[in-house]
């Protein structure tokens, strides 16, 4: 499914490359010799700037925002709808082939972890709890409600923490841009690119760090809630993980696309927030910055995930093998048969494929929601899945 989208996205990008020299606005902007002066970007301390300083930004913006982008956006809208329908059909076919169409979640057995914790709470044997279905429930006021409130509070705190990280990156972007603008006039044309790139890299670092924390906290909070069945456990964990990942990965992109530069004001009457001028877009708008942000976050997250998937299993296998050698007497026989070696492999747990599906969902969001800002997103998604 990603091959047609990748081909069309690559064609859109190549169209911008080949028609860049004939694009009239870019030629006029880059041909200007400093005769056109633009208004200062702030009320105090800022000087007039030349329109030619935006030549590099205009060229890079046209590579992603050109005449073929409209066709590409329409194509991706149809592609996204077709992908969802085909995925539903595939899921229905697999459900029928595995004879799960009549599966009733109400008849699902309780999880062993749930029964073990419930036996400690009620101080009864697991066999007695399984025989007496009326006692197969967690006390609501003593266990269920407090842990549910704790889970909601922690999730809200983590969401606010992700938003605070985005605000911190915004402050960093404003500080770096102001510092570079006052220090060196020769770099004026590259200041927006340097600021956007470094801010996107910093945001990517925050996303990767928060993802590690979110994963462990989501699993811990779900365990504390004590879902009875595996289906309830998966649903609760999915809601927490996707909510946190959505805010963590998409908040900065949503800010640039819908909020940045919308309430700045005009020269001579800028709107202030806490006595500070709001961040505004460059001369060509926020499209280039959105493209840089989306490209760095998507490609960087995929690269880190690919390296982790390659290095982490190898390291865990090596550690398990070394631990087995240290714990085995010298005269004992090391496992040689395939089934014996398989027994020493790390356990995937009950949510072994959860991260794979979560990555696919986030990748689908990158490919469909803001794909107009980065037409090469389907191509990188295809390379990541190959």
Coordinates of C-alpha atoms in Angstrom, one line a residue:
X1 CA 0.0 0.0 0.0
X2 CA 2.9 2.4 0.6
X3 CA 4.4 1.9 -2.8
X4 CA 1.9 4.0 -4.7
X5 CA 2.0 6.8 -2.1
X6 CA 5.8 6.7 -2.1
X7 CA 5.9 7.0 -5.9
X8 CA 3.5 9.9 -6.0
X9 CA 5.3 11.7 -3.1
X10 CA 8.7 11.3 -4.8
X11 CA 7.2 12.6 -8.1
X12 CA 5.9 15.6 -6.3
X13 CA 9.3 16.3 -4.8
X14 CA 11.1 15.8 -8.1
X15 CA 8.6 18.1 -9.8
X16 CA 9.7 20.9 -7.4
X17 CA 13.3 20.2 -8.0
X18 CA 13.0 20.4 -11.8
X19 CA 10.8 23.4 -11.9
X20 CA 12.6 25.4 -9.2
X21 CA 14.6 27.5 -11.6
X22 CA 11.4 28.6 -13.5
X23 CA 9.3 29.5 -10.5
X24 CA 8.7 33.2 -10.8
X25 CA 8.3 34.2 -7.1
X26 CA 11.5 32.4 -6.2
X27 CA 13.4 34.0 -9.1
X28 CA 12.2 37.5 -8.2
X29 CA 13.0 37.0 -4.5
X30 CA 16.5 35.7 -5.2
X31 CA 17.2 38.2 -8.0
X32 CA 16.6 41.2 -5.7
X33 CA 19.8 43.0 -4.8
X34 CA 18.7 44.4 -1.5
X35 CA 16.4 47.1 -3.0
X36 CA 13.4 45.7 -1.2
X37 CA 13.4 46.3 2.6
X38 CA 10.9 44.6 4.9
X39 CA 9.5 45.9 8.2
X40 CA 11.3 45.1 11.4
X41 CA 10.3 41.9 13.1
X42 CA 9.9 43.5 16.5
X43 CA 9.2 46.9 17.9
X44 CA 12.4 47.5 19.8
X45 CA 16.0 46.6 18.7
X46 CA 15.1 45.2 15.3
X47 CA 16.2 46.7 12.0
X48 CA 14.8 46.5 8.5
X49 CA 15.8 43.4 6.6
X50 CA 16.2 42.6 3.0
X51 CA 13.8 40.4 1.1
X52 CA 16.7 38.6 -0.5
X53 CA 17.6 37.1 2.9
X54 CA 14.6 34.7 2.4
X55 CA 15.9 33.3 -0.9
X56 CA 17.1 30.1 0.7
X57 CA 13.9 29.5 2.6
X58 CA 11.8 30.2 -0.6
X59 CA 13.8 27.6 -2.5
X60 CA 13.5 24.9 0.1
X61 CA 9.8 25.7 0.6
X62 CA 9.1 25.3 -3.1
X63 CA 10.6 21.8 -3.1
X64 CA 7.7 20.6 -0.9
X65 CA 5.0 23.2 -1.7
X66 CA 4.6 23.4 -5.5
X67 CA 2.0 22.8 -8.1
X68 CA 2.0 19.1 -7.7
X69 CA 1.3 19.2 -4.0
X70 CA -2.4 19.7 -4.6
X71 CA -2.7 16.5 -6.6
X72 CA -0.6 14.7 -4.0
X73 CA -2.9 15.8 -1.1
X74 CA -6.0 14.7 -3.0
X75 CA -4.3 11.3 -3.8
X76 CA -3.3 10.8 -0.1
X77 CA -6.8 11.6 1.0
X78 CA -8.2 8.8 -1.2
X79 CA -5.2 6.6 -0.2
X80 CA -5.9 7.0 3.5
X81 CA -9.5 6.1 3.2
X82 CA -8.7 3.1 1.0
X83 CA -6.1 1.9 3.4
X84 CA -8.5 2.0 6.4
X85 CA -11.2 0.0 4.4
X86 CA -8.7 -2.6 3.2
X87 CA -7.3 -2.9 6.8
X88 CA -10.9 -3.5 8.1
X89 CA -11.4 -6.2 5.4
X90 CA -8.2 -7.9 6.2
X91 CA -9.0 -7.9 10.0
X92 CA -12.5 -9.4 9.2
X93 CA -10.9 -12.1 7.1
X94 CA -8.4 -13.0 9.7
X95 CA -11.1 -13.1 12.4
X96 CA -13.1 -15.5 10.3
X97 CA -10.2 -17.7 9.4
X98 CA -9.2 -18.0 13.1
X99 CA -12.8 -18.7 14.1
X100 CA -13.0 -15.7 16.4
X101 CA -16.2 -14.1 15.0
X102 CA -18.3 -15.5 17.9
X103 CA -15.8 -14.6 20.6
X104 CA -17.5 -13.1 23.6
X105 CA -15.3 -11.0 25.9
X106 CA -17.7 -11.6 28.8
X107 CA -16.8 -15.3 28.8
X108 CA -13.1 -14.6 28.7
X109 CA -11.1 -16.1 31.6
X110 CA -9.4 -13.9 34.1
X111 CA -5.7 -13.1 33.9
X112 CA -3.4 -15.2 36.1
X113 CA -1.8 -11.9 37.4
X114 CA -5.2 -10.6 38.3
X115 CA -6.2 -13.7 40.2
X116 CA -2.8 -13.7 42.1
X117 CA -3.2 -10.1 43.3
X118 CA -6.9 -10.7 44.0
X119 CA -6.1 -13.6 46.2
X120 CA -3.7 -11.5 48.2
X121 CA -6.3 -8.7 48.6
X122 CA -9.1 -11.0 49.7
X123 CA -6.8 -13.5 51.4
X124 CA -8.3 -16.5 49.7
X125 CA -6.9 -19.2 47.5
X126 CA -7.0 -18.8 43.7
X127 CA -8.9 -22.0 43.3
X128 CA -11.7 -20.8 45.6
X129 CA -11.9 -17.5 43.8
X130 CA -12.2 -19.3 40.4
X131 CA -14.9 -21.5 41.8
X132 CA -16.9 -18.6 43.3
X133 CA -17.6 -16.2 40.4
X134 CA -19.3 -13.7 42.7
X135 CA -16.0 -13.0 44.5
X136 CA -14.1 -12.6 41.2
X137 CA -14.1 -8.8 41.3
X138 CA -11.9 -6.1 42.8
X139 CA -13.3 -4.0 45.7
X140 CA -14.4 -0.8 44.0
X141 CA -14.0 1.8 46.8
X142 CA -10.7 0.4 48.3
X143 CA -8.8 -0.6 45.1
X144 CA -10.5 0.2 41.8
X145 CA -11.5 3.8 42.4
X146 CA -8.2 5.0 44.1
X147 CA -6.0 3.4 41.5
X148 CA -8.2 4.7 38.6
X149 CA -8.0 8.3 40.0
X150 CA -4.2 7.9 40.4
X151 CA -3.9 6.7 36.9
X152 CA -5.9 9.6 35.5
X153 CA -3.9 12.1 37.5
X154 CA -0.5 10.7 36.4
X155 CA -1.6 10.7 32.8
X156 CA -2.8 14.3 33.0
X157 CA 0.5 15.2 34.6
X158 CA 2.5 13.5 31.8
X159 CA 0.4 15.2 29.1
X160 CA 1.1 18.6 30.7
X161 CA 4.8 17.7 30.9
X162 CA 4.8 17.0 27.2
X163 CA 3.2 20.3 26.5
X164 CA 5.7 22.0 28.8
X165 CA 8.5 20.5 26.8
X166 CA 7.0 22.0 23.6
X167 CA 6.9 25.4 25.3
X168 CA 10.5 25.0 26.4
X169 CA 11.5 24.3 22.8
X170 CA 9.6 27.4 21.7
X171 CA 11.5 29.5 24.2
X172 CA 14.8 27.9 23.0
X173 CA 13.8 28.7 19.3
X174 CA 13.1 32.4 20.2
X175 CA 16.3 32.8 22.2
X176 CA 18.6 31.2 19.5
X177 CA 17.0 33.2 16.7
X178 CA 17.4 36.5 18.6
X179 CA 21.0 35.7 19.6
X180 CA 22.0 34.8 16.0
X181 CA 20.2 37.9 14.6
X182 CA 22.1 40.2 16.9
X183 CA 25.5 38.5 16.6
X184 CA 26.2 38.0 12.9
X185 CA 24.5 39.8 10.0
X186 CA 26.1 37.5 7.4
X187 CA 24.1 34.5 8.7
X188 CA 20.8 36.3 8.5
X189 CA 19.5 34.1 5.6
X190 CA 20.4 30.9 7.4
X191 CA 19.1 31.9 10.9
X192 CA 15.6 30.4 10.4
X193 CA 17.0 27.1 9.1
X194 CA 19.5 26.8 11.9
X195 CA 16.9 27.6 14.5
X196 CA 14.3 25.2 13.1
X197 CA 16.7 22.4 12.7
X198 CA 18.2 22.6 16.2
X199 CA 14.8 23.0 17.8
X200 CA 13.5 20.0 15.9
X201 CA 16.5 17.9 17.1
X202 CA 15.9 19.0 20.6
X203 CA 12.3 18.2 20.4
X204 CA 13.2 14.7 19.0
X205 CA 15.4 14.1 22.0
X206 CA 12.6 15.0 24.3
X207 CA 10.2 12.7 22.5
X208 CA 12.6 9.8 22.7
X209 CA 13.2 10.3 26.4
X210 CA 9.6 10.8 27.2
X211 CA 8.6 7.6 25.3
X212 CA 10.8 5.5 27.5
X213 CA 9.2 7.0 30.6
X214 CA 5.7 6.8 29.2
X215 CA 6.0 3.1 28.3
X216 CA 7.0 2.0 31.8
X217 CA 4.5 4.3 33.6
X218 CA 1.7 3.1 31.3
X219 CA 2.4 -0.5 32.0
X220 CA 2.8 0.2 35.8
X221 CA -0.5 2.1 36.0
X222 CA -2.4 -0.5 34.0
X223 CA -1.1 -3.2 36.4
X224 CA -2.2 -1.1 39.4
X225 CA -5.7 -0.8 38.0
X226 CA -6.0 -4.6 37.9
X227 CA -8.0 -5.3 34.7
X228 CA -9.7 -8.6 34.9
X229 CA -9.3 -10.0 31.4
X230 CA -6.5 -9.7 28.9
X231 CA -8.9 -7.7 26.6
X232 CA -9.5 -5.2 29.3
X233 CA -5.8 -5.0 30.0
X234 CA -5.0 -4.4 26.4
X235 CA -7.7 -1.7 26.0
X236 CA -6.6 0.2 29.1
X237 CA -2.9 0.1 28.1
X238 CA -3.7 1.1 24.5
X239 CA -5.7 4.1 25.6
X240 CA -2.9 5.3 27.9
X241 CA -0.1 4.7 25.5
X242 CA -1.7 6.2 22.4
X243 CA -2.9 9.3 24.3
X244 CA 0.6 9.9 25.7
X245 CA 2.3 9.1 22.4
X246 CA -0.1 11.3 20.5
X247 CA 0.6 14.4 22.6
X248 CA 4.3 13.7 22.7
X249 CA 4.8 13.2 19.0
X250 CA 2.2 15.5 17.5
X251 CA 2.0 18.5 19.9
X252 CA 4.9 20.4 18.3
X253 CA 3.7 19.7 14.8
X254 CA 0.1 20.9 15.7
X255 CA 1.6 24.1 17.2
X256 CA 3.5 25.0 14.1
X257 CA 0.7 24.1 11.7
X258 CA -2.2 25.8 13.5
X259 CA -1.1 28.2 16.1
X260 CA 2.4 29.6 15.4
X261 CA 2.2 33.1 13.8
X262 CA -1.6 33.4 14.0
X263 CA -1.8 35.9 16.8
X264 CA 1.4 37.9 16.4
X265 CA -0.1 41.2 15.3
X266 CA 1.4 43.7 12.8
X267 CA 4.5 45.9 12.7
X268 CA 4.1 48.7 15.2
X269 CA 1.4 46.9 17.1
X270 CA 2.6 43.4 18.1
X271 CA 0.5 41.4 20.5
X272 CA 2.4 40.6 23.6
X273 CA 2.0 37.6 25.9
X274 CA 3.4 38.1 29.4
X275 CA 5.2 41.2 28.1
X276 CA 6.9 39.1 25.4
X277 CA 6.4 39.2 21.7
X278 CA 4.9 36.0 20.3
X279 CA 6.8 33.8 17.9
X280 CA 6.1 34.3 14.3
X281 CA 6.7 32.5 11.0
X282 CA 9.3 33.4 8.5
X283 CA 8.9 35.4 5.3
X284 CA 7.4 32.5 3.4
X285 CA 5.2 31.2 6.3
X286 CA 5.6 28.3 8.6
X287 CA 5.5 25.6 5.8
X288 CA 9.2 25.1 5.7
X289 CA 9.5 24.9 9.4
X290 CA 6.7 22.4 9.5
X291 CA 8.4 20.3 6.9
X292 CA 11.7 20.3 8.8
X293 CA 9.9 19.5 12.1
X294 CA 8.0 16.6 10.5
X295 CA 11.0 15.2 8.7
X296 CA 13.3 15.2 11.7
X297 CA 10.8 13.8 14.1
X298 CA 9.5 11.1 11.8
X299 CA 12.9 10.0 10.3
X300 CA 14.7 10.4 13.6
X301 CA 12.2 8.4 15.5
X302 CA 12.2 5.6 12.9
X303 CA 16.0 5.5 12.8
X304 CA 16.2 5.3 16.6
X305 CA 13.6 2.5 16.6
X306 CA 15.4 0.5 13.9
X307 CA 18.7 0.7 15.8
X308 CA 16.9 -0.3 19.1
X309 CA 15.3 -3.3 17.4
X310 CA 18.6 -4.4 16.1
X311 CA 20.9 -3.8 19.1
X312 CA 18.6 -4.5 22.0
X313 CA 17.7 -8.1 21.2
X314 CA 21.4 -8.9 20.5
X315 CA 22.4 -7.3 23.8
X316 CA 19.7 -9.2 25.7
X317 CA 20.7 -12.5 24.1
X318 CA 24.3 -11.9 24.9
X319 CA 23.6 -11.0 28.5
X320 CA 21.3 -14.1 28.9
X321 CA 24.0 -16.3 27.4
X322 CA 26.7 -14.9 29.7
X323 CA 24.5 -15.3 32.7
X324 CA 23.8 -18.9 31.8
X325 CA 27.5 -19.6 31.4
X326 CA 28.3 -18.0 34.8
X327 CA 25.5 -19.9 36.5
X328 CA 26.3 -23.3 35.0
X329 CA 28.8 -25.6 36.7
X330 CA 31.9 -26.5 34.7
X331 CA 31.0 -30.2 34.4
X332 CA 27.4 -29.4 33.4
X333 CA 26.3 -29.5 29.7
X334 CA 25.4 -26.2 28.1
X335 CA 22.2 -26.2 26.0
X336 CA 22.9 -27.4 22.4
X337 CA 19.6 -28.5 21.1
X338 CA 17.4 -25.8 19.3
X339 CA 14.6 -26.1 21.8
X340 CA 17.0 -25.7 24.7
X341 CA 18.5 -22.6 23.2
X342 CA 15.0 -21.2 22.5
X343 CA 14.2 -21.7 26.2
X344 CA 17.0 -19.2 27.1
X345 CA 15.7 -16.5 24.7
X346 CA 14.1 -13.4 26.4
X347 CA 10.4 -13.5 27.1
X348 CA 8.3 -11.2 24.9
X349 CA 5.5 -11.1 27.5
X350 CA 1.8 -10.7 26.8
X351 CA 2.3 -7.4 24.9
X352 CA 5.1 -8.4 22.7
X353 CA 3.6 -7.0 19.5
X354 CA 2.0 -4.0 21.1
X355 CA 4.9 -1.7 20.3
X356 CA 4.9 -2.8 16.7
X357 CA 1.2 -1.9 16.3
X358 CA 1.7 1.4 18.1
X359 CA 4.5 2.3 15.8
X360 CA 2.3 1.6 12.8
X361 CA -0.5 3.8 14.1
X362 CA 1.9 6.7 14.7
X363 CA 3.4 6.2 11.3
X364 CA 0.0 6.3 9.7
X365 CA -0.6 9.6 11.4
X366 CA 2.7 11.0 10.1
X367 CA 1.9 9.7 6.6
X368 CA -1.7 11.1 6.4
X369 CA -2.2 14.1 8.7
X370 CA 0.7 16.3 7.7
X371 CA 1.9 14.6 4.6
X372 CA 1.4 17.8 2.5
X373 CA 4.3 19.4 4.4
X374 CA 6.6 16.4 3.7
X375 CA 5.8 14.4 0.5
X376 CA 8.7 12.0 1.2
X377 CA 7.0 10.7 4.3
X378 CA 5.5 7.6 2.6
X379 CA 8.9 6.8 1.1
X380 CA 10.6 6.8 4.5
X381 CA 7.8 4.8 6.0
X382 CA 8.2 2.2 3.2
X383 CA 11.9 2.1 3.8
X384 CA 11.3 1.6 7.5
X385 CA 8.9 -1.2 7.0
X386 CA 11.0 -3.0 4.4

